[in-house]
XYZ file of C-alpha atoms in Angstrom:
707
model
C 57.345 26.385 -30.302
C 56.374 23.226 -28.398
C 53.326 21.336 -29.608
C 51.774 21.215 -26.097
C 50.652 24.826 -26.501
C 47.768 23.596 -28.645
C 46.168 21.714 -25.671
C 44.410 24.157 -23.282
C 44.822 23.327 -19.605
C 41.642 22.741 -17.541
C 39.442 24.201 -20.268
C 40.712 27.758 -19.664
C 39.660 30.285 -22.303
C 42.678 32.521 -21.505
C 45.080 29.717 -22.472
C 43.121 29.147 -25.633
C 43.478 32.851 -26.560
C 47.228 32.709 -25.912
C 47.596 29.625 -28.081
C 45.586 31.171 -30.909
C 47.733 34.340 -30.725
C 50.913 32.321 -30.696
C 49.765 30.419 -33.790
C 49.309 33.676 -35.662
C 52.768 35.017 -34.676
C 54.835 31.835 -34.974
C 55.353 30.590 -38.527
C 57.228 27.410 -37.553
C 54.410 24.944 -37.076
C 55.483 21.412 -36.071
C 54.465 18.372 -38.015
C 51.137 16.714 -37.033
C 49.984 19.802 -35.136
C 46.391 19.295 -36.217
C 46.049 15.886 -34.584
C 47.283 17.158 -31.254
C 45.358 20.432 -31.139
C 41.833 19.074 -31.427
C 42.255 15.727 -29.663
C 43.980 17.210 -26.609
C 41.418 19.995 -26.294
C 38.480 17.630 -26.563
C 40.055 15.139 -24.151
C 40.480 17.760 -21.415
C 37.236 19.725 -21.766
C 34.560 18.351 -24.062
C 34.689 14.658 -23.163
C 34.218 15.222 -19.414
C 30.523 16.043 -18.797
C 30.993 15.582 -15.071
C 33.389 18.538 -15.058
C 30.895 20.682 -16.961
C 28.022 19.695 -14.641
C 29.930 20.446 -11.500
C 30.614 24.005 -12.631
C 33.734 25.902 -13.729
C 36.124 28.059 -11.808
C 35.567 31.760 -11.221
C 38.002 32.718 -13.981
C 36.269 30.410 -16.461
C 32.894 31.972 -15.646
C 34.302 35.465 -16.218
C 35.708 34.338 -19.542
C 32.351 32.831 -20.509
C 30.612 36.081 -19.613
C 33.026 37.986 -21.829
C 32.529 35.581 -24.698
C 28.742 35.642 -24.287
C 28.762 39.395 -24.934
C 30.057 38.801 -28.437
C 27.567 37.500 -31.018
C 28.431 34.040 -32.202
C 27.057 30.735 -33.376
C 25.382 29.959 -30.068
C 23.440 33.253 -30.112
C 22.385 32.653 -33.690
C 21.173 29.158 -32.821
C 19.304 30.515 -29.799
C 17.435 33.067 -31.874
C 16.708 30.606 -34.668
C 15.363 27.901 -32.325
C 13.345 30.176 -30.046
C 15.753 30.359 -27.070
C 16.762 33.808 -25.909
C 20.217 34.728 -24.725
C 19.345 34.412 -21.041
C 18.265 30.792 -21.388
C 14.487 31.417 -21.569
C 12.283 29.408 -23.884
C 10.394 31.808 -26.120
C 6.940 31.174 -27.489
C 4.755 28.239 -26.446
C 1.692 28.123 -24.249
C 3.157 29.266 -20.993
C 5.356 26.224 -20.585
C 8.681 27.926 -21.223
C 11.477 28.461 -18.783
C 13.117 31.692 -17.722
C 16.324 32.533 -15.905
C 20.036 32.451 -16.592
C 23.066 30.732 -15.200
C 24.915 34.056 -15.133
C 22.680 36.022 -12.773
C 23.940 34.175 -9.666
C 20.526 34.318 -7.924
C 18.561 31.259 -9.101
C 19.436 27.938 -7.508
C 20.132 25.088 -9.891
C 18.561 22.549 -7.490
C 16.187 24.256 -5.027
C 16.488 22.968 -1.486
C 13.441 21.219 -0.090
C 12.215 19.455 -3.221
C 13.456 15.878 -2.792
C 16.966 17.204 -3.286
C 18.724 13.846 -3.124
C 16.585 12.244 -5.829
C 16.749 15.312 -8.047
C 20.556 15.520 -7.794
C 20.820 11.816 -8.576
C 18.668 12.359 -11.670
C 20.838 15.299 -12.726
C 23.966 13.117 -12.509
C 22.336 10.248 -14.366
C 22.488 9.776 -18.124
C 19.100 9.373 -19.767
C 17.213 10.908 -16.842
C 14.876 12.774 -19.209
C 13.753 9.540 -20.854
C 13.528 7.862 -17.449
C 11.118 10.457 -16.081
C 9.122 10.564 -19.315
C 8.654 6.778 -19.226
C 7.792 6.913 -15.518
C 5.125 9.548 -16.159
C 3.813 7.383 -18.984
C 3.432 4.475 -16.543
C 1.743 6.722 -13.976
C -0.685 7.972 -16.619
C -1.525 4.404 -17.636
C -2.087 3.423 -13.985
C -4.228 6.507 -13.426
C -6.375 5.644 -16.443
C -6.779 2.048 -15.306
C -7.959 3.179 -11.879
C -10.375 5.598 -13.557
C -11.737 2.784 -15.733
C -12.165 0.612 -12.635
C -14.070 3.391 -10.857
C -16.295 3.896 -13.906
C -17.012 0.171 -14.246
C -17.678 -0.165 -10.530
C -20.024 2.829 -10.696
C -21.941 1.241 -13.564
C -22.316 -2.007 -11.615
C -23.427 -0.190 -8.457
C -25.885 1.991 -10.362
C -27.341 -0.942 -12.262
C -27.680 -2.953 -9.058
C -29.266 -0.050 -7.151
C -31.807 0.714 -9.888
C -32.658 -2.979 -10.171
C -33.267 -3.067 -6.420
C -35.485 0.000 -6.585
C -37.515 -1.498 -9.422
C -37.797 -4.798 -7.552
C -39.044 -3.135 -4.368
C -41.564 -1.025 -6.274
C -43.018 -3.888 -8.293
C -42.986 -6.234 -5.287
C -44.925 -3.746 -3.188
C -47.486 -3.199 -5.950
C -47.965 -6.925 -6.548
C -48.361 -7.572 -2.830
C -51.012 -4.847 -2.547
C -53.067 -6.390 -5.362
C -52.670 -9.993 -4.206
C -54.630 -11.755 -1.477
C -51.875 -11.668 1.152
C -51.744 -11.313 4.908
C -52.486 -8.020 6.607
C -51.874 -6.720 10.111
C -48.396 -6.469 11.564
C -46.987 -8.632 8.776
C -47.825 -6.276 5.916
C -46.635 -3.287 7.954
C -43.267 -4.927 8.662
C -42.994 -6.168 5.077
C -43.507 -2.718 3.513
C -41.249 -1.098 6.100
C -38.536 -3.613 5.207
C -38.938 -2.771 1.513
C -38.555 0.921 2.314
C -35.359 0.217 4.275
C -33.922 -1.730 1.364
C -34.910 1.097 -0.965
C -32.844 3.423 1.226
C -29.902 1.059 0.751
C -30.411 1.317 -3.017
C -30.404 5.113 -2.807
C -27.175 4.963 -0.813
C -25.625 2.820 -3.556
C -26.731 5.348 -6.170
C -24.967 8.120 -4.278
C -21.862 5.925 -4.042
C -21.989 5.286 -7.804
C -22.327 9.019 -8.490
C -19.233 9.759 -6.411
C -17.326 7.014 -8.207
C -18.192 8.617 -11.552
C -16.948 11.967 -10.266
C -13.695 10.396 -9.088
C -13.279 8.679 -12.463
C -13.699 12.004 -14.264
C -11.178 13.633 -11.930
C -8.630 10.890 -12.574
C -9.114 11.115 -16.340
C -8.604 14.879 -16.115
C -5.469 14.309 -14.064
C -4.192 11.857 -16.691
C -4.872 14.329 -19.524
C -3.068 17.083 -17.663
C -0.157 14.697 -17.004
C 0.054 13.851 -20.713
C 0.067 17.535 -21.630
C 2.794 18.407 -19.123
C 4.841 15.340 -20.062
C 4.723 16.250 -23.748
C 5.552 19.902 -23.111
C 8.468 19.288 -20.726
C 9.855 16.440 -22.800
C 9.761 18.575 -25.944
C 11.533 21.380 -24.114
C 14.199 18.982 -22.884
C 14.668 17.465 -26.328
C 14.872 20.965 -27.810
C 17.681 21.896 -25.448
C 19.458 18.631 -26.196
C 19.089 19.287 -29.928
C 20.594 22.745 -29.544
C 23.500 21.273 -27.590
C 24.039 18.562 -30.205
C 23.920 21.148 -32.978
C 26.605 23.209 -31.219
C 28.764 20.101 -30.934
C 28.302 19.414 -34.647
C 29.350 22.990 -35.436
C 32.385 22.535 -33.180
C 33.301 19.268 -34.940
C 33.044 20.937 -38.342
C 35.248 23.804 -37.148
C 37.715 21.261 -35.810
C 37.786 19.468 -39.180
C 38.419 22.741 -41.042
C 41.166 23.646 -38.569
C 42.834 20.235 -38.968
C 42.690 20.335 -42.754
C 44.169 23.873 -42.802
C 46.935 22.784 -40.426
C 47.790 19.860 -42.702
C 47.847 22.132 -45.714
C 50.224 24.508 -43.890
C 52.501 21.568 -43.088
C 52.681 20.640 -46.774
C 53.440 24.216 -47.752
C 56.260 24.508 -45.200
C 57.793 21.197 -46.263
C 57.702 22.206 -49.921
C 59.106 25.667 -49.134
C 62.092 24.368 -47.195
C 62.865 21.979 -50.088
C 63.262 18.884 -47.880
C 63.995 15.682 -49.704
C 62.283 12.362 -49.098
C 65.250 11.050 -47.187
C 65.628 14.093 -44.925
C 61.910 14.122 -44.088
C 61.955 10.435 -43.253
C 65.031 10.834 -41.019
C 63.523 13.741 -39.065
C 60.313 11.790 -38.606
C 62.054 8.651 -37.264
C 61.907 7.915 -33.514
C 65.703 7.931 -33.100
C 66.330 11.437 -34.452
C 63.004 13.216 -33.703
C 62.154 12.183 -30.171
C 61.272 15.747 -29.185
C 58.801 16.206 -32.024
C 57.272 12.791 -31.452
C 56.714 13.407 -27.756
C 55.401 16.898 -28.398
C 52.871 15.638 -30.944
C 51.244 13.383 -28.352
C 51.103 10.554 -30.908
C 51.437 7.244 -29.035
C 52.186 5.298 -32.217
C 55.834 6.539 -32.428
C 57.175 6.121 -35.944
C 53.667 5.957 -37.316
C 53.426 9.748 -37.029
C 56.707 10.111 -38.949
C 55.438 7.926 -41.767
C 52.264 9.968 -42.060
C 54.357 13.160 -42.020
C 56.590 11.680 -44.712
C 53.617 10.889 -46.896
C 52.235 14.369 -46.467
C 55.602 15.885 -47.271
C 55.899 13.796 -50.440
C 52.390 14.747 -51.495
C 53.102 18.407 -50.774
C 56.393 18.310 -52.653
C 54.725 16.897 -55.732
C 51.895 19.420 -55.592
C 54.140 22.466 -55.247
C 56.877 21.251 -57.586
C 57.826 23.899 -60.163
C 56.482 26.910 -58.231
C 58.689 29.895 -57.537
C 59.682 31.349 -54.162
C 57.208 34.247 -54.468
C 54.335 31.954 -55.234
C 55.292 29.718 -52.332
C 55.435 32.698 -49.935
C 52.068 33.939 -51.144
C 50.632 30.447 -50.771
C 52.053 30.250 -47.233
C 50.531 33.606 -46.245
C 47.162 32.574 -47.624
C 47.207 29.268 -45.756
C 48.313 30.956 -42.538
C 45.472 33.471 -42.854
C 42.924 30.720 -43.376
C 44.424 28.754 -40.485
C 44.118 31.754 -38.149
C 40.502 32.216 -39.224
C 39.786 28.477 -38.726
C 41.496 28.594 -35.319
C 39.367 31.540 -34.222
C 36.208 29.849 -35.512
C 37.108 26.644 -33.700
C 37.838 28.549 -30.485
C 34.470 30.335 -30.624
C 32.643 27.072 -31.374
C 34.287 25.423 -28.365
C 33.390 28.304 -26.062
C 29.837 28.444 -27.360
C 29.471 24.692 -26.877
C 30.873 25.000 -23.358
C 28.463 27.820 -22.539
C 25.464 25.873 -23.849
C 26.581 22.713 -22.033
C 26.999 24.555 -18.740
C 23.667 26.312 -19.218
C 21.933 23.004 -19.950
C 23.489 20.829 -17.254
C 23.641 23.470 -14.507
C 20.268 25.134 -14.983
C 17.927 23.938 -17.721
C 18.234 20.181 -17.132
C 17.598 20.407 -13.338
C 14.651 22.687 -13.966
C 13.119 20.402 -16.599
C 13.743 17.325 -14.434
C 12.162 19.099 -11.472
C 9.023 19.867 -13.487
C 8.838 16.292 -14.773
C 9.338 14.906 -11.251
C 6.595 17.197 -9.945
C 4.312 15.940 -12.709
C 5.088 12.299 -11.811
C 4.552 12.984 -8.101
C 1.247 14.718 -8.781
C 0.024 11.750 -10.807
C 1.167 9.215 -8.223
C -0.202 11.097 -5.225
C -3.434 11.929 -7.037
C -4.011 8.285 -7.927
C -3.175 7.183 -4.379
C -5.479 9.844 -2.936
C -8.412 8.701 -5.047
C -7.785 5.060 -4.140
C -7.726 6.003 -0.467
C -10.846 8.078 -0.958
C -12.508 5.118 -2.664
C -11.642 2.885 0.287
C -13.049 5.453 2.726
C -16.219 5.950 0.677
C -16.713 2.208 0.273
C -16.273 1.670 3.993
C -18.608 4.563 4.775
C -21.187 3.158 2.359
C -21.028 -0.259 4.007
C -21.339 1.289 7.464
C -24.274 3.421 6.315
C -26.027 0.370 4.895
C -25.367 -1.537 8.100
C -26.757 1.332 10.188
C -29.875 1.356 8.009
C -30.327 -2.382 8.344
C -29.515 -2.505 12.056
C -29.237 0.779 13.997
C -27.007 0.456 17.041
C -28.909 2.444 19.658
C -32.520 1.833 18.617
C -33.930 -1.334 20.102
C -36.286 -3.249 17.859
C -35.523 -1.120 14.789
C -33.784 -2.141 11.631
C -34.722 -4.847 9.181
C -34.284 -7.695 11.623
C -36.193 -5.835 14.354
C -39.079 -5.144 11.975
C -39.430 -8.791 11.033
C -39.004 -9.988 14.614
C -41.849 -7.706 15.709
C -44.337 -9.488 13.465
C -47.089 -10.816 15.784
C -48.581 -13.763 13.961
C -50.862 -14.608 16.879
C -52.443 -11.156 16.933
C -52.723 -11.160 13.143
C -54.501 -14.490 13.225
C -56.925 -13.348 15.920
C -57.722 -10.251 13.905
C -58.187 -12.408 10.829
C -60.582 -14.659 12.713
C -62.624 -11.677 13.861
C -62.855 -10.169 10.403
C -63.268 -13.393 8.468
C -67.006 -13.809 8.967
C -67.682 -10.180 8.183
C -65.422 -10.083 5.167
C -66.417 -13.408 3.586
C -69.726 -14.233 5.192
C -70.278 -17.216 7.512
C -71.241 -20.575 6.000
C -73.021 -23.049 8.248
C -71.209 -26.318 8.789
C -72.260 -29.637 10.291
C -74.225 -29.584 13.545
C -71.925 -29.766 16.549
C -74.439 -30.971 19.255
C -76.075 -34.370 18.870
C -79.645 -35.233 20.006
C -80.194 -35.188 23.730
C -80.219 -38.620 25.364
C -80.200 -39.647 28.975
C -76.678 -40.002 30.220
C -75.270 -38.037 27.303
C -72.616 -35.552 28.327
C -71.373 -32.892 25.966
C -67.742 -33.136 25.051
C -65.474 -31.032 27.258
C -63.105 -28.513 25.768
C -59.581 -29.824 25.105
C -57.914 -27.687 27.738
C -60.302 -29.102 30.376
C -59.685 -32.736 29.365
C -55.970 -32.604 30.294
C -56.887 -32.486 33.963
C -55.364 -30.520 36.745
C -52.868 -33.110 37.946
C -50.185 -35.258 36.499
C -49.459 -38.382 38.481
C -51.136 -36.955 41.552
C -48.934 -33.899 41.632
C -50.307 -30.594 40.352
C -48.464 -29.269 37.341
C -48.158 -25.849 38.905
C -46.558 -27.470 41.957
C -43.946 -29.120 39.747
C -43.100 -25.831 38.106
C -42.833 -24.104 41.429
C -40.470 -26.789 42.661
C -38.214 -26.290 39.671
C -38.093 -22.533 40.015
C -37.676 -22.590 43.777
C -34.864 -25.137 43.829
C -32.155 -23.639 46.015
C -29.133 -25.336 44.522
C -26.004 -23.813 43.042
C -26.879 -20.414 41.604
C -24.839 -21.146 38.503
C -26.956 -24.196 37.600
C -30.335 -22.842 38.623
C -32.832 -23.847 35.976
C -30.186 -25.834 34.022
C -29.893 -29.353 35.519
C -26.456 -30.859 35.062
C -26.226 -33.803 32.681
C -22.574 -34.735 33.224
C -21.011 -37.922 34.490
C -21.032 -38.537 38.242
C -17.797 -37.753 40.030
C -17.833 -41.194 41.657
C -17.102 -42.758 38.270
C -13.540 -41.462 38.511
C -13.728 -39.886 35.068
C -12.042 -36.591 34.225
C -13.915 -35.494 31.107
C -17.606 -34.603 31.294
C -17.719 -34.345 35.109
C -19.132 -31.307 36.893
C -16.306 -28.927 37.834
C -17.306 -28.520 41.492
C -17.777 -32.252 42.015
C -14.466 -32.995 40.315
C -12.538 -30.587 42.561
C -14.290 -31.912 45.688
C -13.426 -35.477 44.700
C -9.744 -34.737 43.942
C -9.296 -32.309 46.852
C -7.632 -29.641 44.688
C -8.362 -26.027 43.855
C -7.645 -26.461 40.129
C -8.432 -29.595 38.096
C -5.437 -31.887 37.715
C -5.943 -32.223 33.986
C -5.683 -28.438 33.570
C -2.511 -28.269 35.653
C -0.820 -31.146 33.815
C -1.698 -29.992 30.308
C -0.797 -26.367 31.038
C 2.588 -27.401 32.475
C 3.401 -29.467 29.388
C 2.362 -26.686 27.009
C 4.392 -24.089 28.920
C 7.398 -26.418 28.812
C 7.262 -27.406 25.141
C 4.672 -25.276 23.352
C 5.221 -21.599 24.145
C 7.196 -21.182 20.920
C 4.991 -23.483 18.852
C 3.373 -21.532 16.031
C -0.422 -21.727 16.203
C -0.619 -23.406 19.615
C -4.305 -24.013 20.485
C -5.289 -22.932 16.971
C -3.884 -26.079 15.360
C -5.390 -29.405 16.346
C -3.487 -32.592 16.987
C -4.247 -35.967 15.467
C -7.758 -36.992 16.499
C -6.761 -40.536 17.381
C -3.933 -39.310 19.626
C -6.209 -36.769 21.333
C -8.778 -39.481 22.032
C -6.052 -41.794 23.343
C -4.850 -39.104 25.767
C -8.423 -38.468 26.847
C -8.944 -42.157 27.572
C -5.739 -42.288 29.621
C -6.728 -39.222 31.655
C -10.231 -40.620 32.238
C -8.762 -43.859 33.482
C -6.311 -42.330 35.983
C -5.384 -38.686 35.680
C -2.752 -38.915 38.388
C -0.719 -41.680 36.732
C -0.473 -40.079 33.270
C 2.906 -38.452 32.570
C 2.060 -35.839 29.965
C 5.661 -34.624 29.974
C 6.821 -37.899 28.428
C 7.651 -38.104 24.746
C 4.618 -40.317 24.269
C 2.314 -37.313 24.637
C 4.505 -34.178 24.416
C 6.163 -35.147 21.128
C 3.214 -33.455 19.411
C 2.252 -30.600 21.732
C -0.905 -29.978 19.692
C -2.241 -33.295 21.046
C -1.953 -31.961 24.615
C -3.577 -28.625 23.692
C -6.341 -30.473 21.840
C -7.061 -32.630 24.905
C -7.261 -29.548 27.147
C -9.666 -27.826 24.743
C -11.739 -31.019 24.658
C -11.930 -31.069 28.473
C -13.333 -27.525 28.547
C -15.821 -28.346 25.787
C -17.116 -31.461 27.564
C -17.811 -29.716 30.863
C -21.534 -30.097 31.671
C -21.657 -26.324 32.070
C -19.242 -23.760 30.567
C -16.585 -22.334 32.853
C -18.307 -18.917 33.005
C -21.692 -20.621 33.771
C -25.077 -20.381 32.106
C -26.509 -18.178 34.864
C -23.989 -15.366 34.182
C -23.991 -15.760 30.408
C -26.137 -12.744 29.568
C -24.371 -10.595 32.173
C -21.020 -11.342 30.512
C -22.461 -10.627 27.050
C -23.951 -7.315 28.214
C -20.624 -6.330 29.784
C -18.784 -7.161 26.560
C -21.071 -4.856 24.562
C -19.517 -1.700 26.039
C -17.380 0.171 23.532
C -15.354 1.945 26.214
C -12.422 -0.291 27.164
C -12.254 0.850 30.778
C -15.986 0.433 31.370
C -16.001 -2.977 29.687
C -13.086 -4.072 31.895
C -14.901 -2.965 35.063
C -18.164 -4.698 34.149
C -16.417 -7.948 33.205
C -14.390 -7.802 36.445
C -17.637 -7.570 38.381
C -19.045 -10.640 36.640
C -15.840 -12.628 37.189
C -16.160 -11.943 40.905
C -19.688 -13.415 40.783
C -18.411 -16.814 39.613
C -18.568 -19.793 42.023
C -15.294 -20.563 43.766
C -14.354 -23.618 41.623
C -15.022 -21.701 38.407
C -13.161 -18.605 39.620
C -10.079 -20.583 40.686
C -9.960 -22.530 37.425
C -10.469 -19.380 35.313
C -7.739 -17.586 37.274
C -5.247 -20.386 36.681
C -6.138 -20.853 33.015
C -5.995 -17.123 32.226
C -2.518 -17.012 33.779
C -1.523 -19.855 31.476
C -2.940 -18.101 28.397
C -1.207 -14.867 29.461
C 2.154 -16.640 29.172
C 1.256 -17.807 25.680
C 0.085 -14.328 24.719
C 3.407 -12.800 25.781
C 5.148 -15.067 23.241
C 2.785 -13.926 20.511
C 5.585 -12.621 18.293
C 6.893 -16.185 18.083
C 3.808 -18.406 18.296
C 1.539 -15.901 16.493
C -1.193 -16.366 19.110
C -2.244 -12.942 20.315
C -5.001 -12.269 22.816
C -7.421 -11.839 19.920
C -6.506 -15.211 18.396
C -6.771 -16.997 21.744
C -10.157 -15.408 22.412
C -11.443 -16.708 19.075
C -10.410 -20.225 20.102
C -11.786 -20.159 23.672
C -14.601 -17.567 23.499
C -17.492 -19.910 22.561
C -16.018 -22.678 24.769
C -15.570 -20.782 28.028
C -18.685 -18.618 27.535
C -21.229 -20.896 25.913
C -24.888 -20.014 25.388
C -27.554 -21.705 27.565
C -29.271 -24.823 26.206
C -32.595 -23.097 25.603
C -30.786 -20.822 23.108
C -29.436 -23.781 21.186
C -25.986 -23.747 22.792
C -24.579 -21.745 19.856
C -25.583 -18.119 19.408
C -23.945 -16.688 16.300
C -25.180 -13.206 17.144
C -23.288 -13.251 20.436
C -20.133 -14.906 19.130
C -18.261 -11.630 18.682
C -19.160 -10.583 22.243
C -18.084 -13.981 23.590
C -14.663 -13.501 22.008
C -14.509 -9.881 23.154
C -15.238 -10.867 26.755
C -12.454 -13.495 26.841
C -10.036 -11.127 25.063
C -10.662 -8.359 27.607
C -10.317 -10.729 30.580
C -7.039 -12.035 29.121
C -5.640 -8.573 28.393
C -6.618 -7.351 31.875
C -5.444 -10.518 33.588
C -3.148 -8.724 36.040
C -5.808 -6.163 37.040
C -8.518 -8.796 37.522
C -6.691 -11.727 39.116
C -3.587 -10.368 40.852
C -4.010 -10.690 44.607
C -4.005 -7.338 46.318
C -2.269 -8.511 49.475
C 1.051 -9.594 47.983
C 0.700 -8.453 44.357
C 1.644 -11.868 42.915
C -0.614 -13.601 40.359
C -2.071 -16.773 41.758
C -1.546 -18.731 38.533
C 2.207 -18.186 38.580
């Protein structure tokens, strides 16, 4: 018999049965059969987990079903460890698994549950530890977020209760102290009540944070419980599989030792001498046996066989033929029993391995992945909920402090409605009654001839000022029929006759130069469009102050002779943009005029984009011709910059922040800088820039005038 019969092909149980039967019938066992039988079998079946995971052929499955019907070591281990024959985990607290790889109905990897990731985990070594460690990280992150929520809730609660105590004690102290009454005390107490409402809102926010913290801690505890349960189940299955492999290794060792003993008995029985055994084991005379043994070391196998033969000959020396035959039968019987035990151990190990890798491992990994996903999504949900609640709390506090649709309400409205003049008058009226009048020095002196009583102060100022009645002067100011944009705001710029470019009234400058758009705007815009459209932060970044002032001086001296395109000025394009911004800032009146300032602000207040666009379009049409033409040209220039926003990072919003307060400045009597209106100034310029085509494109030919 050839030695290759001891190596089953493709892990087939039928071949293994044939080999075992042949071993029992054939009494001529080749030398070194034990080394080939176990190593070849393990190399083809047991050392290839990928083959076991991918599933066996139909014939192999039928063989496994037949073997599973017979009680063996695997069944005994299942019952002893709490695993039933169908692969279900017995006992526990409801965390066991049920199902079998033999029913043909359950899917190993259900479709629809992140199938790609789950299959990758199934094909990955150490996936159980990977998921367990990942869940451990998720639990730690969940706990940290819960601790943050709890700490934030404590801070918010402490702050809110401190505010409530402050408002209560402050109100009581004010009531007992000698403080002002009237509209002041009413507004003061109303303001305290509003701030107390803010404190109550913070208390509600802190309560919700505590609830979210408790929910996250509960989620973390549940994650720890599931992680422990699923990991223990996975380790239990792995332990059972390792135990079956240990049993298989022990059976293999017993089979190998019995095969070696049979070899010694056969050598001793045949009466081979040391020389004959060595010659048959040499590579030159025993090539067939050497190749059949699968021993790559060549003559090394013959030497080992020779040693075994010598040892066997010495052990059995002096025994008779009957004793040798009886010894051979006994060894052959034990070898057949060891072969059958080894075959069953291999099949049981294969069955457990297929059951683990094809069904139990994917199911355990699925449960662990679901646990990790639940922790991750739960933590993310609570963080998102925290952001929403925090934003809602801030909006609620802002609506308490300053309601949007109620004029004069809110904390600022309450304090602005304090009428100190009325309070003082009321105090004067009640002072004498409340405190009693005390007589002071005598106001009227003794009567003498020619003595005239002193006139009241308002009568001493007289009714004229320089011969012109004061009321006449006021009427002249209010009835001045000049430019509607400068009505009530006299221009303080330089005269156009000076030839300057900066600080000169826009209308006078255009009339002097005979152009529709200021030359400085045209020159600077052309240079920026030529060299600065791709410059990151154009208009947001400022050039060197000394260079900007030098360019300003050159333009003031002779705007027509300055070549801004030259390297002298365009080398740093931020110098050109800085000079253009400076020209707009130094206009005696902003480009959108003082007279239309409040109309533009009111139009920018509309939340509806379409309505805001229409109202701003109406106000743009009300601009004087010089202002309209300049705005039209400049908005066309900014529109080109905005279209390159992906490169220069200057969107319409960024440009409006730069030019909002400059093009739409507050009137002088409001201080020239109104922080309350700054957002509406930027919003107005942003809307005009975004709707440039709808506002400024000429309807007759459809071509923008600025292009």
